[in-house]
PDB file of C-alpha atoms in Angstrom:
ATOM      1  CA  MET Q   1       0.000   0.000   0.000  1.00  0.00           C
ATOM      2  CA  THR Q   2       1.462   3.343  -1.024  1.00  0.00           C
ATOM      3  CA  LEU Q   3       1.694   6.386   1.222  1.00  0.00           C
ATOM      4  CA  ARG Q   4      -0.922   8.133  -0.901  1.00  0.00           C
ATOM      5  CA  GLN Q   5      -3.396   5.280  -0.361  1.00  0.00           C
ATOM      6  CA  VAL Q   6      -2.764   5.400   3.388  1.00  0.00           C
ATOM      7  CA  HIS Q   7      -3.464   9.134   3.456  1.00  0.00           C
ATOM      8  CA  LEU Q   8      -6.616   8.627   1.387  1.00  0.00           C
ATOM      9  CA  ARG Q   9      -7.872   5.997   3.837  1.00  0.00           C
ATOM     10  CA  TRP Q  10      -7.185   8.308   6.748  1.00  0.00           C
ATOM     11  CA  LEU Q  11      -9.082  11.134   5.043  1.00  0.00           C
ATOM     12  CA  ILE Q  12     -12.032   8.838   4.352  1.00  0.00           C
ATOM     13  CA  GLY Q  13     -11.992   7.649   7.967  1.00  0.00           C
ATOM     14  CA  VAL Q  14     -11.928  11.211   9.285  1.00  0.00           C
ATOM     15  CA  ALA Q  15     -14.769  12.223   6.943  1.00  0.00           C
ATOM     16  CA  VAL Q  16     -16.885   9.248   8.060  1.00  0.00           C
ATOM     17  CA  ALA Q  17     -16.156  10.017  11.726  1.00  0.00           C
ATOM     18  CA  CYS Q  18     -17.130  13.670  11.264  1.00  0.00           C
ATOM     19  CA  GLY Q  19     -20.345  12.625   9.530  1.00  0.00           C
ATOM     20  CA  ALA Q  20     -21.160  10.210  12.354  1.00  0.00           C
ATOM     21  CA  ILE Q  21     -20.607  12.927  14.963  1.00  0.00           C
ATOM     22  CA  ILE Q  22     -22.833  15.362  13.062  1.00  0.00           C
ATOM     23  CA  VAL Q  23     -25.618  12.764  12.847  1.00  0.00           C
ATOM     24  CA  PHE Q  24     -25.250  11.615  16.460  1.00  0.00           C
ATOM     25  CA  PHE Q  25     -24.939  15.031  18.112  1.00  0.00           C
ATOM     26  CA  PRO Q  26     -28.666  16.014  17.951  1.00  0.00           C
ATOM     27  CA  PHE Q  27     -29.597  12.760  19.733  1.00  0.00           C
ATOM     28  CA  PHE Q  28     -26.886  13.350  22.324  1.00  0.00           C
ATOM     29  CA  TRP Q  29     -28.100  16.915  22.861  1.00  0.00           C
ATOM     30  CA  MET Q  30     -31.686  15.732  23.227  1.00  0.00           C
ATOM     31  CA  ALA Q  31     -30.715  13.097  25.797  1.00  0.00           C
ATOM     32  CA  VAL Q  32     -28.582  15.525  27.795  1.00  0.00           C
ATOM     33  CA  THR Q  33     -31.251  18.226  27.743  1.00  0.00           C
ATOM     34  CA  SER Q  34     -33.818  15.743  29.060  1.00  0.00           C
ATOM     35  CA  LEU Q  35     -31.751  15.511  32.266  1.00  0.00           C
ATOM     36  CA  LYS Q  36     -31.729  19.274  32.864  1.00  0.00           C
ATOM     37  CA  THR Q  37     -34.155  21.476  34.733  1.00  0.00           C
ATOM     38  CA  ALA Q  38     -35.794  24.463  33.041  1.00  0.00           C
ATOM     39  CA  PRO Q  39     -33.351  26.989  34.638  1.00  0.00           C
ATOM     40  CA  GLU Q  40     -30.391  24.906  33.438  1.00  0.00           C
ATOM     41  CA  ILE Q  41     -31.678  24.963  29.864  1.00  0.00           C
ATOM     42  CA  GLN Q  42     -32.077  28.758  29.960  1.00  0.00           C
ATOM     43  CA  ARG Q  43     -28.685  29.344  31.583  1.00  0.00           C
ATOM     44  CA  VAL Q  44     -26.268  31.694  29.821  1.00  0.00           C
ATOM     45  CA  PRO Q  45     -23.603  30.826  28.794  1.00  0.00           C
ATOM     46  CA  LEU Q  46     -25.011  27.516  27.636  1.00  0.00           C
ATOM     47  CA  GLU Q  47     -23.612  24.394  29.273  1.00  0.00           C
ATOM     48  CA  ILE Q  48     -23.721  20.980  27.671  1.00  0.00           C
ATOM     49  CA  ALA Q  49     -23.527  18.829  30.793  1.00  0.00           C
ATOM     50  CA  PRO Q  50     -26.426  18.822  33.295  1.00  0.00           C
ATOM     51  CA  ASP Q  51     -25.793  19.549  36.963  1.00  0.00           C
ATOM     52  CA  HIS Q  52     -26.947  16.033  37.867  1.00  0.00           C
ATOM     53  CA  TRP Q  53     -26.556  13.164  35.396  1.00  0.00           C
ATOM     54  CA  LEU Q  54     -29.047  11.005  37.297  1.00  0.00           C
ATOM     55  CA  ASN Q  55     -31.852  13.557  37.284  1.00  0.00           C
ATOM     56  CA  PHE Q  56     -34.853  11.596  35.954  1.00  0.00           C
ATOM     57  CA  ASN Q  57     -37.517  13.924  37.344  1.00  0.00           C
ATOM     58  CA  ASN Q  58     -38.455  15.051  33.831  1.00  0.00           C
ATOM     59  CA  TYR Q  59     -39.275  11.482  32.830  1.00  0.00           C
ATOM     60  CA  VAL Q  60     -41.408  10.993  35.925  1.00  0.00           C
ATOM     61  CA  GLU Q  61     -43.261  14.239  35.225  1.00  0.00           C
ATOM     62  CA  VAL Q  62     -43.925  13.206  31.613  1.00  0.00           C
ATOM     63  CA  PHE Q  63     -45.933  10.200  32.833  1.00  0.00           C
ATOM     64  CA  GLU Q  64     -47.611  12.242  35.563  1.00  0.00           C
ATOM     65  CA  ARG Q  65     -48.724  15.025  33.221  1.00  0.00           C
ATOM     66  CA  GLN Q  66     -49.869  12.869  30.299  1.00  0.00           C
ATOM     67  CA  PRO Q  67     -50.856   9.196  29.775  1.00  0.00           C
ATOM     68  CA  PHE Q  68     -47.663   8.747  27.769  1.00  0.00           C
ATOM     69  CA  LEU Q  69     -47.638   4.979  28.175  1.00  0.00           C
ATOM     70  CA  ARG Q  70     -51.000   4.925  26.386  1.00  0.00           C
ATOM     71  CA  TYR Q  71     -49.515   7.031  23.574  1.00  0.00           C
ATOM     72  CA  LEU Q  72     -46.639   4.571  23.203  1.00  0.00           C
ATOM     73  CA  LEU Q  73     -49.072   1.662  23.098  1.00  0.00           C
ATOM     74  CA  ASN Q  74     -51.238   3.361  20.449  1.00  0.00           C
ATOM     75  CA  SER Q  75     -48.191   4.056  18.282  1.00  0.00           C
ATOM     76  CA  ALA Q  76     -46.968   0.482  18.681  1.00  0.00           C
ATOM     77  CA  ILE Q  77     -50.343  -0.935  17.610  1.00  0.00           C
ATOM     78  CA  VAL Q  78     -50.735   1.379  14.621  1.00  0.00           C
ATOM     79  CA  ALA Q  79     -47.138   0.983  13.417  1.00  0.00           C
ATOM     80  CA  SER Q  80     -47.155  -2.817  13.827  1.00  0.00           C
ATOM     81  CA  VAL Q  81     -50.427  -3.333  11.942  1.00  0.00           C
ATOM     82  CA  ALA Q  82     -49.328  -0.944   9.174  1.00  0.00           C
ATOM     83  CA  ALA Q  83     -45.998  -2.765   8.806  1.00  0.00           C
ATOM     84  CA  VAL Q  84     -47.581  -6.234   8.626  1.00  0.00           C
ATOM     85  CA  SER Q  85     -50.318  -5.111   6.230  1.00  0.00           C
ATOM     86  CA  SER Q  86     -47.815  -3.380   3.954  1.00  0.00           C
ATOM     87  CA  VAL Q  87     -45.583  -6.454   3.851  1.00  0.00           C
ATOM     88  CA  VAL Q  88     -48.456  -8.777   2.888  1.00  0.00           C
ATOM     89  CA  VAL Q  89     -49.939  -6.512   0.211  1.00  0.00           C
ATOM     90  CA  SER Q  90     -46.622  -5.284  -1.183  1.00  0.00           C
ATOM     91  CA  SER Q  91     -45.039  -8.729  -1.427  1.00  0.00           C
ATOM     92  CA  LEU Q  92     -48.058 -10.167  -3.282  1.00  0.00           C
ATOM     93  CA  ALA Q  93     -48.234  -7.149  -5.599  1.00  0.00           C
ATOM     94  CA  GLY Q  94     -44.479  -7.249  -6.154  1.00  0.00           C
ATOM     95  CA  PHE Q  95     -44.693 -10.949  -7.026  1.00  0.00           C
ATOM     96  CA  GLY Q  96     -47.383 -10.225  -9.584  1.00  0.00           C
ATOM     97  CA  PHE Q  97     -45.503  -7.369 -11.229  1.00  0.00           C
ATOM     98  CA  ALA Q  98     -42.169  -9.213 -11.229  1.00  0.00           C
ATOM     99  CA  LYS Q  99     -43.100 -12.710 -12.395  1.00  0.00           C
ATOM    100  CA  TYR Q 100     -46.348 -12.437 -14.354  1.00  0.00           C
ATOM    101  CA  ARG Q 101     -46.936 -11.096 -17.842  1.00  0.00           C
ATOM    102  CA  PHE Q 102     -50.293  -9.400 -18.449  1.00  0.00           C
ATOM    103  CA  PRO Q 103     -51.534  -6.537 -20.649  1.00  0.00           C
ATOM    104  CA  GLY Q 104     -50.710  -3.117 -19.248  1.00  0.00           C
ATOM    105  CA  ARG Q 105     -48.389  -4.470 -16.555  1.00  0.00           C
ATOM    106  CA  ASP Q 106     -45.717  -1.800 -17.014  1.00  0.00           C
ATOM    107  CA  VAL Q 107     -48.315   0.960 -17.291  1.00  0.00           C
ATOM    108  CA  PHE Q 108     -49.976  -0.105 -14.040  1.00  0.00           C
ATOM    109  CA  PHE Q 109     -46.618  -0.311 -12.304  1.00  0.00           C
ATOM    110  CA  LEU Q 110     -45.607   3.165 -13.472  1.00  0.00           C
ATOM    111  CA  ALA Q 111     -48.991   4.499 -12.351  1.00  0.00           C
ATOM    112  CA  ILE Q 112     -48.451   3.029  -8.884  1.00  0.00           C
ATOM    113  CA  ILE Q 113     -44.927   4.453  -8.656  1.00  0.00           C
ATOM    114  CA  GLY Q 114     -46.326   7.804  -9.791  1.00  0.00           C
ATOM    115  CA  ILE Q 115     -48.310   7.967  -6.555  1.00  0.00           C
ATOM    116  CA  LEU Q 116     -44.993   8.598  -4.785  1.00  0.00           C
ATOM    117  CA  MET Q 117     -44.845  11.981  -6.518  1.00  0.00           C
ATOM    118  CA  VAL Q 118     -48.257  13.068  -5.191  1.00  0.00           C
ATOM    119  CA  PRO Q 119     -47.966  15.050  -1.917  1.00  0.00           C
ATOM    120  CA  PHE Q 120     -50.040  13.450   0.831  1.00  0.00           C
ATOM    121  CA  GLN Q 121     -51.446  16.854   1.802  1.00  0.00           C
ATOM    122  CA  SER Q 122     -53.189  17.092  -1.579  1.00  0.00           C
ATOM    123  CA  VAL Q 123     -55.413  14.081  -0.812  1.00  0.00           C
ATOM    124  CA  VAL Q 124     -56.075  14.744   2.871  1.00  0.00           C
ATOM    125  CA  VAL Q 125     -59.474  16.398   2.380  1.00  0.00           C
ATOM    126  CA  PRO Q 126     -61.104  13.585   0.291  1.00  0.00           C
ATOM    127  CA  LEU Q 127     -59.451  10.976   2.522  1.00  0.00           C
ATOM    128  CA  TYR Q 128     -60.827  12.682   5.626  1.00  0.00           C
ATOM    129  CA  GLN Q 129     -64.327  12.809   4.102  1.00  0.00           C
ATOM    130  CA  TRP Q 130     -64.126   9.107   3.257  1.00  0.00           C
ATOM    131  CA  VAL Q 131     -62.992   8.178   6.773  1.00  0.00           C
ATOM    132  CA  SER Q 132     -65.677  10.396   8.292  1.00  0.00           C
ATOM    133  CA  ARG Q 133     -68.470   8.806   6.223  1.00  0.00           C
ATOM    134  CA  LEU Q 134     -67.339   5.374   7.366  1.00  0.00           C
ATOM    135  CA  ASP Q 135     -67.447   6.621  10.969  1.00  0.00           C
ATOM    136  CA  LEU Q 136     -63.781   5.810  11.492  1.00  0.00           C
ATOM    137  CA  LEU Q 137     -62.667   9.115  13.003  1.00  0.00           C
ATOM    138  CA  ASP Q 138     -60.850   8.729  16.306  1.00  0.00           C
ATOM    139  CA  THR Q 139     -60.354   4.985  15.772  1.00  0.00           C
ATOM    140  CA  TYR Q 140     -57.371   2.762  15.038  1.00  0.00           C
ATOM    141  CA  LEU Q 141     -58.713   1.984  11.563  1.00  0.00           C
ATOM    142  CA  GLY Q 142     -59.059   5.682  10.845  1.00  0.00           C
ATOM    143  CA  ILE Q 143     -55.447   6.320  11.804  1.00  0.00           C
ATOM    144  CA  LEU Q 144     -54.315   3.313   9.776  1.00  0.00           C
ATOM    145  CA  ALA Q 145     -56.285   4.145   6.620  1.00  0.00           C
ATOM    146  CA  PRO Q 146     -53.425   5.743   4.596  1.00  0.00           C
ATOM    147  CA  ASP Q 147     -50.788   3.302   5.860  1.00  0.00           C
ATOM    148  CA  LEU Q 148     -52.299  -0.121   5.198  1.00  0.00           C
ATOM    149  CA  VAL Q 149     -50.651  -0.213   1.750  1.00  0.00           C
ATOM    150  CA  SER Q 150     -47.176   1.049   0.889  1.00  0.00           C
ATOM    151  CA  VAL Q 151     -46.370   2.204  -2.630  1.00  0.00           C
ATOM    152  CA  PHE Q 152     -42.684   2.188  -1.757  1.00  0.00           C
ATOM    153  CA  GLY Q 153     -43.160  -1.371  -0.516  1.00  0.00           C
ATOM    154  CA  VAL Q 154     -44.584  -2.466  -3.880  1.00  0.00           C
ATOM    155  CA  PHE Q 155     -41.559  -0.998  -5.649  1.00  0.00           C
ATOM    156  CA  LEU Q 156     -39.109  -2.546  -3.168  1.00  0.00           C
ATOM    157  CA  MET Q 157     -40.662  -6.011  -3.366  1.00  0.00           C
ATOM    158  CA  ARG Q 158     -40.989  -5.952  -7.154  1.00  0.00           C
ATOM    159  CA  GLN Q 159     -37.305  -5.099  -7.507  1.00  0.00           C
ATOM    160  CA  SER Q 160     -36.307  -7.775  -5.000  1.00  0.00           C
ATOM    161  CA  ILE Q 161     -38.507 -10.560  -6.409  1.00  0.00           C
ATOM    162  CA  GLU Q 162     -37.444  -9.781  -9.972  1.00  0.00           C
ATOM    163  CA  VAL Q 163     -33.937 -11.130  -9.262  1.00  0.00           C
ATOM    164  CA  VAL Q 164     -35.283 -14.486  -8.019  1.00  0.00           C
ATOM    165  CA  PRO Q 165     -34.513 -16.997 -10.814  1.00  0.00           C
ATOM    166  CA  SER Q 166     -37.643 -17.816 -12.792  1.00  0.00           C
ATOM    167  CA  ASP Q 167     -36.310 -21.351 -13.290  1.00  0.00           C
ATOM    168  CA  TYR Q 168     -37.086 -22.104  -9.638  1.00  0.00           C
ATOM    169  CA  ILE Q 169     -40.670 -20.964 -10.103  1.00  0.00           C
ATOM    170  CA  ASP Q 170     -41.099 -22.925 -13.336  1.00  0.00           C
ATOM    171  CA  ALA Q 171     -39.707 -26.055 -11.687  1.00  0.00           C
ATOM    172  CA  ALA Q 172     -42.163 -25.666  -8.808  1.00  0.00           C
ATOM    173  CA  ARG Q 173     -45.053 -25.346 -11.274  1.00  0.00           C
ATOM    174  CA  ILE Q 174     -43.951 -28.516 -13.037  1.00  0.00           C
ATOM    175  CA  ASP Q 175     -43.956 -30.286  -9.650  1.00  0.00           C
ATOM    176  CA  GLY Q 176     -47.576 -29.221  -9.201  1.00  0.00           C
ATOM    177  CA  ALA Q 177     -47.136 -26.407  -6.680  1.00  0.00           C
ATOM    178  CA  SER Q 178     -49.903 -23.802  -6.506  1.00  0.00           C
ATOM    179  CA  GLU Q 179     -49.159 -20.138  -7.122  1.00  0.00           C
ATOM    180  CA  LEU Q 180     -49.574 -19.303  -3.435  1.00  0.00           C
ATOM    181  CA  GLY Q 181     -47.379 -22.283  -2.594  1.00  0.00           C
ATOM    182  CA  ILE Q 182     -44.695 -20.979  -4.938  1.00  0.00           C
ATOM    183  CA  PHE Q 183     -44.965 -17.559  -3.366  1.00  0.00           C
ATOM    184  CA  TRP Q 184     -44.705 -18.902   0.182  1.00  0.00           C
ATOM    185  CA  ARG Q 185     -42.050 -21.600  -0.347  1.00  0.00           C
ATOM    186  CA  ILE Q 186     -39.888 -20.160  -3.111  1.00  0.00           C
ATOM    187  CA  VAL Q 187     -40.271 -16.384  -3.246  1.00  0.00           C
ATOM    188  CA  VAL Q 188     -40.613 -15.413   0.409  1.00  0.00           C
ATOM    189  CA  PRO Q 189     -37.470 -17.252   1.631  1.00  0.00           C
ATOM    190  CA  SER Q 190     -35.484 -15.656  -1.201  1.00  0.00           C
ATOM    191  CA  VAL Q 191     -36.415 -12.068  -0.287  1.00  0.00           C
ATOM    192  CA  LYS Q 192     -36.299 -12.165   3.512  1.00  0.00           C
ATOM    193  CA  PRO Q 193     -33.864  -9.210   3.729  1.00  0.00           C
ATOM    194  CA  ALA Q 194     -36.210  -7.055   1.645  1.00  0.00           C
ATOM    195  CA  LEU Q 195     -39.197  -8.123   3.755  1.00  0.00           C
ATOM    196  CA  ALA Q 196     -37.350  -7.253   6.954  1.00  0.00           C
ATOM    197  CA  THR Q 197     -36.309  -3.920   5.489  1.00  0.00           C
ATOM    198  CA  LEU Q 198     -39.885  -3.064   4.546  1.00  0.00           C
ATOM    199  CA  VAL Q 199     -41.117  -3.971   8.038  1.00  0.00           C
ATOM    200  CA  ILE Q 200     -38.532  -1.722   9.681  1.00  0.00           C
ATOM    201  CA  VAL Q 201     -38.935   1.211   7.300  1.00  0.00           C
ATOM    202  CA  LYS Q 202     -42.743   1.113   7.380  1.00  0.00           C
ATOM    203  CA  PHE Q 203     -42.759   0.785  11.161  1.00  0.00           C
ATOM    204  CA  MET Q 204     -40.496   3.822  11.490  1.00  0.00           C
ATOM    205  CA  TRP Q 205     -42.505   5.912   9.014  1.00  0.00           C
ATOM    206  CA  THR Q 206     -45.799   5.139  10.727  1.00  0.00           C
ATOM    207  CA  TRP Q 207     -44.354   5.662  14.201  1.00  0.00           C
ATOM    208  CA  ASN Q 208     -43.130   9.132  13.218  1.00  0.00           C
ATOM    209  CA  GLU Q 209     -46.348  10.143  11.425  1.00  0.00           C
ATOM    210  CA  LEU Q 210     -47.860  13.379  12.788  1.00  0.00           C
ATOM    211  CA  PHE Q 211     -49.997  15.067  10.137  1.00  0.00           C
ATOM    212  CA  TRP Q 212     -52.671  12.417   9.603  1.00  0.00           C
ATOM    213  CA  PRO Q 213     -53.177  11.542  13.319  1.00  0.00           C
ATOM    214  CA  LEU Q 214     -53.474  15.266  13.983  1.00  0.00           C
ATOM    215  CA  VAL Q 215     -56.394  15.353  11.509  1.00  0.00           C
ATOM    216  CA  VAL Q 216     -58.377  12.286  12.609  1.00  0.00           C
ATOM    217  CA  VAL Q 217     -57.671  11.968  16.356  1.00  0.00           C
ATOM    218  CA  ASN Q 218     -59.841  13.904  18.798  1.00  0.00           C
ATOM    219  CA  SER Q 219     -59.781  12.083  22.147  1.00  0.00           C
ATOM    220  CA  PRO Q 220     -56.705  11.815  24.425  1.00  0.00           C
ATOM    221  CA  ALA Q 221     -57.124   8.034  24.595  1.00  0.00           C
ATOM    222  CA  MET Q 222     -56.391   7.674  20.861  1.00  0.00           C
ATOM    223  CA  LYS Q 223     -53.371   9.959  20.687  1.00  0.00           C
ATOM    224  CA  VAL Q 224     -50.127   8.547  19.340  1.00  0.00           C
ATOM    225  CA  VAL Q 225     -46.607   9.450  20.466  1.00  0.00           C
ATOM    226  CA  THR Q 226     -46.156  12.327  18.033  1.00  0.00           C
ATOM    227  CA  LEU Q 227     -49.351  13.969  19.297  1.00  0.00           C
ATOM    228  CA  GLY Q 228     -48.241  13.317  22.863  1.00  0.00           C
ATOM    229  CA  LEU Q 229     -45.124  15.407  22.242  1.00  0.00           C
ATOM    230  CA  LEU Q 230     -47.324  18.340  21.254  1.00  0.00           C
ATOM    231  CA  SER Q 231     -48.996  18.166  24.662  1.00  0.00           C
ATOM    232  CA  PHE Q 232     -45.938  19.787  26.219  1.00  0.00           C
ATOM    233  CA  THR Q 233     -46.074  22.850  23.975  1.00  0.00           C
ATOM    234  CA  ASN Q 234     -48.486  25.753  23.713  1.00  0.00           C
ATOM    235  CA  MET Q 235     -48.707  29.134  22.032  1.00  0.00           C
ATOM    236  CA  TYR Q 236     -46.888  30.936  24.843  1.00  0.00           C
ATOM    237  CA  PHE Q 237     -43.946  28.705  25.794  1.00  0.00           C
ATOM    238  CA  ILE Q 238     -42.407  25.263  25.295  1.00  0.00           C
ATOM    239  CA  GLU Q 239     -41.345  23.091  28.203  1.00  0.00           C
ATOM    240  CA  TYR Q 240     -38.117  21.934  26.633  1.00  0.00           C
ATOM    241  CA  ASN Q 241     -37.109  19.741  29.554  1.00  0.00           C
ATOM    242  CA  LEU Q 242     -40.339  17.726  29.255  1.00  0.00           C
ATOM    243  CA  VAL Q 243     -40.392  17.759  25.448  1.00  0.00           C
ATOM    244  CA  THR Q 244     -36.891  16.307  25.242  1.00  0.00           C
ATOM    245  CA  ALA Q 245     -37.656  13.690  27.907  1.00  0.00           C
ATOM    246  CA  ALA Q 246     -40.779  12.628  26.002  1.00  0.00           C
ATOM    247  CA  ALA Q 247     -38.791  12.650  22.746  1.00  0.00           C
ATOM    248  CA  VAL Q 248     -36.202  10.298  24.235  1.00  0.00           C
ATOM    249  CA  LEU Q 249     -38.985   7.939  25.313  1.00  0.00           C
ATOM    250  CA  SER Q 250     -40.500   8.033  21.832  1.00  0.00           C
ATOM    251  CA  VAL Q 251     -37.180   7.454  20.085  1.00  0.00           C
ATOM    252  CA  LEU Q 252     -35.942   4.567  22.231  1.00  0.00           C
ATOM    253  CA  PRO Q 253     -38.294   1.831  20.899  1.00  0.00           C
ATOM    254  CA  ILE Q 254     -37.626   2.611  17.259  1.00  0.00           C
ATOM    255  CA  LEU Q 255     -33.899   3.022  17.925  1.00  0.00           C
ATOM    256  CA  ILE Q 256     -33.725  -0.396  19.555  1.00  0.00           C
ATOM    257  CA  VAL Q 257     -35.593  -1.998  16.648  1.00  0.00           C
ATOM    258  CA  PHE Q 258     -33.285  -0.362  14.130  1.00  0.00           C
ATOM    259  CA  LEU Q 259     -30.069  -1.282  15.954  1.00  0.00           C
ATOM    260  CA  VAL Q 260     -31.162  -4.907  16.251  1.00  0.00           C
ATOM    261  CA  CYS Q 261     -32.221  -5.181  12.602  1.00  0.00           C
ATOM    262  CA  GLN Q 262     -29.886  -2.755  10.832  1.00  0.00           C
ATOM    263  CA  LYS Q 263     -28.047  -5.554   8.987  1.00  0.00           C
ATOM    264  CA  TRP Q 264     -31.343  -6.481   7.312  1.00  0.00           C
ATOM    265  CA  VAL Q 265     -31.809  -2.876   6.203  1.00  0.00           C
ATOM    266  CA  VAL Q 266     -28.412  -2.803   4.512  1.00  0.00           C
ATOM    267  CA  ARG Q 267     -28.871  -6.201   2.856  1.00  0.00           C
ATOM    268  CA  GLY Q 268     -32.383  -5.316   1.739  1.00  0.00           C
ATOM    269  CA  VAL Q 269     -31.281  -2.057   0.117  1.00  0.00           C
ATOM    270  CA  VAL Q 270     -28.442  -3.828  -1.680  1.00  0.00           C
ATOM    271  CA  MET Q 271     -30.715  -6.613  -2.948  1.00  0.00           C
ATOM    272  CA  SER Q 272     -33.620  -4.328  -3.818  1.00  0.00           C
ATOM    273  CA  GLY Q 273     -32.124  -3.375  -6.772  1.00  0.00           C
ATOM    274  CA  LEU Q 274     -31.779  -0.673  -7.665  1.00  0.00           C
ATOM    275  CA  LYS Q 275     -31.136  -3.284 -10.352  1.00  0.00           C
ATOM    276  CA  GLY Q 276     -33.074  -3.546 -13.515  1.00  0.00           C
TER     277      GLY Q 276
END
């Protein structure tokens, strides 16, 4: 290895380290701020470290002021159902678009992908009217309505299933396997990384959703985590010590899921294709 290559590796390492610090610092700042009292946050000059590192009074007050455990449970239910539903629908649709030939297949697929370019805010009013007529406002189904199907999931699964050798599928048909049997025994095991990636990504997206729950949720019992965070703000002031404590509580579940399953995310993105 030449001296120039060594220097290049060092520069790349330093650049990656700087990028990691930039990404990590907001989370560190949020966690540290959650341990401070209101006077500490407003202190000038600003200090990074709290006076007491074991000050968990803000976390206790979060649960005393709001039913935050209920908010976490609501978010977990909504995000889990949305992730499972998206995986089932997207994998079946992706299988159809990847391995079947029918008139207008490419046109339909492009039309579905085109939905990604439509801002969600532009369809909120008709979607709200539809949910209201079905009497689904302030219900789990009402919150889930836009998230039961994932357009991104259809694209991801189509790209992933397309690289599965068609010879395997043809051989299974010759052996008398049904189409659902082929899907379950041949296709699904071959695209497990993509399935895991879709579960994680959809779970995270739904967990962090704010706009739609803000439209359809009215009662405190149906609030999700993102709406719970708004409970600590008003038009006159923001209780930053409580907001950051609640934010840490809302981030921890999704952070744990991501850290445990991050290898599947990387493998799924690599296999998804961006091929073909």
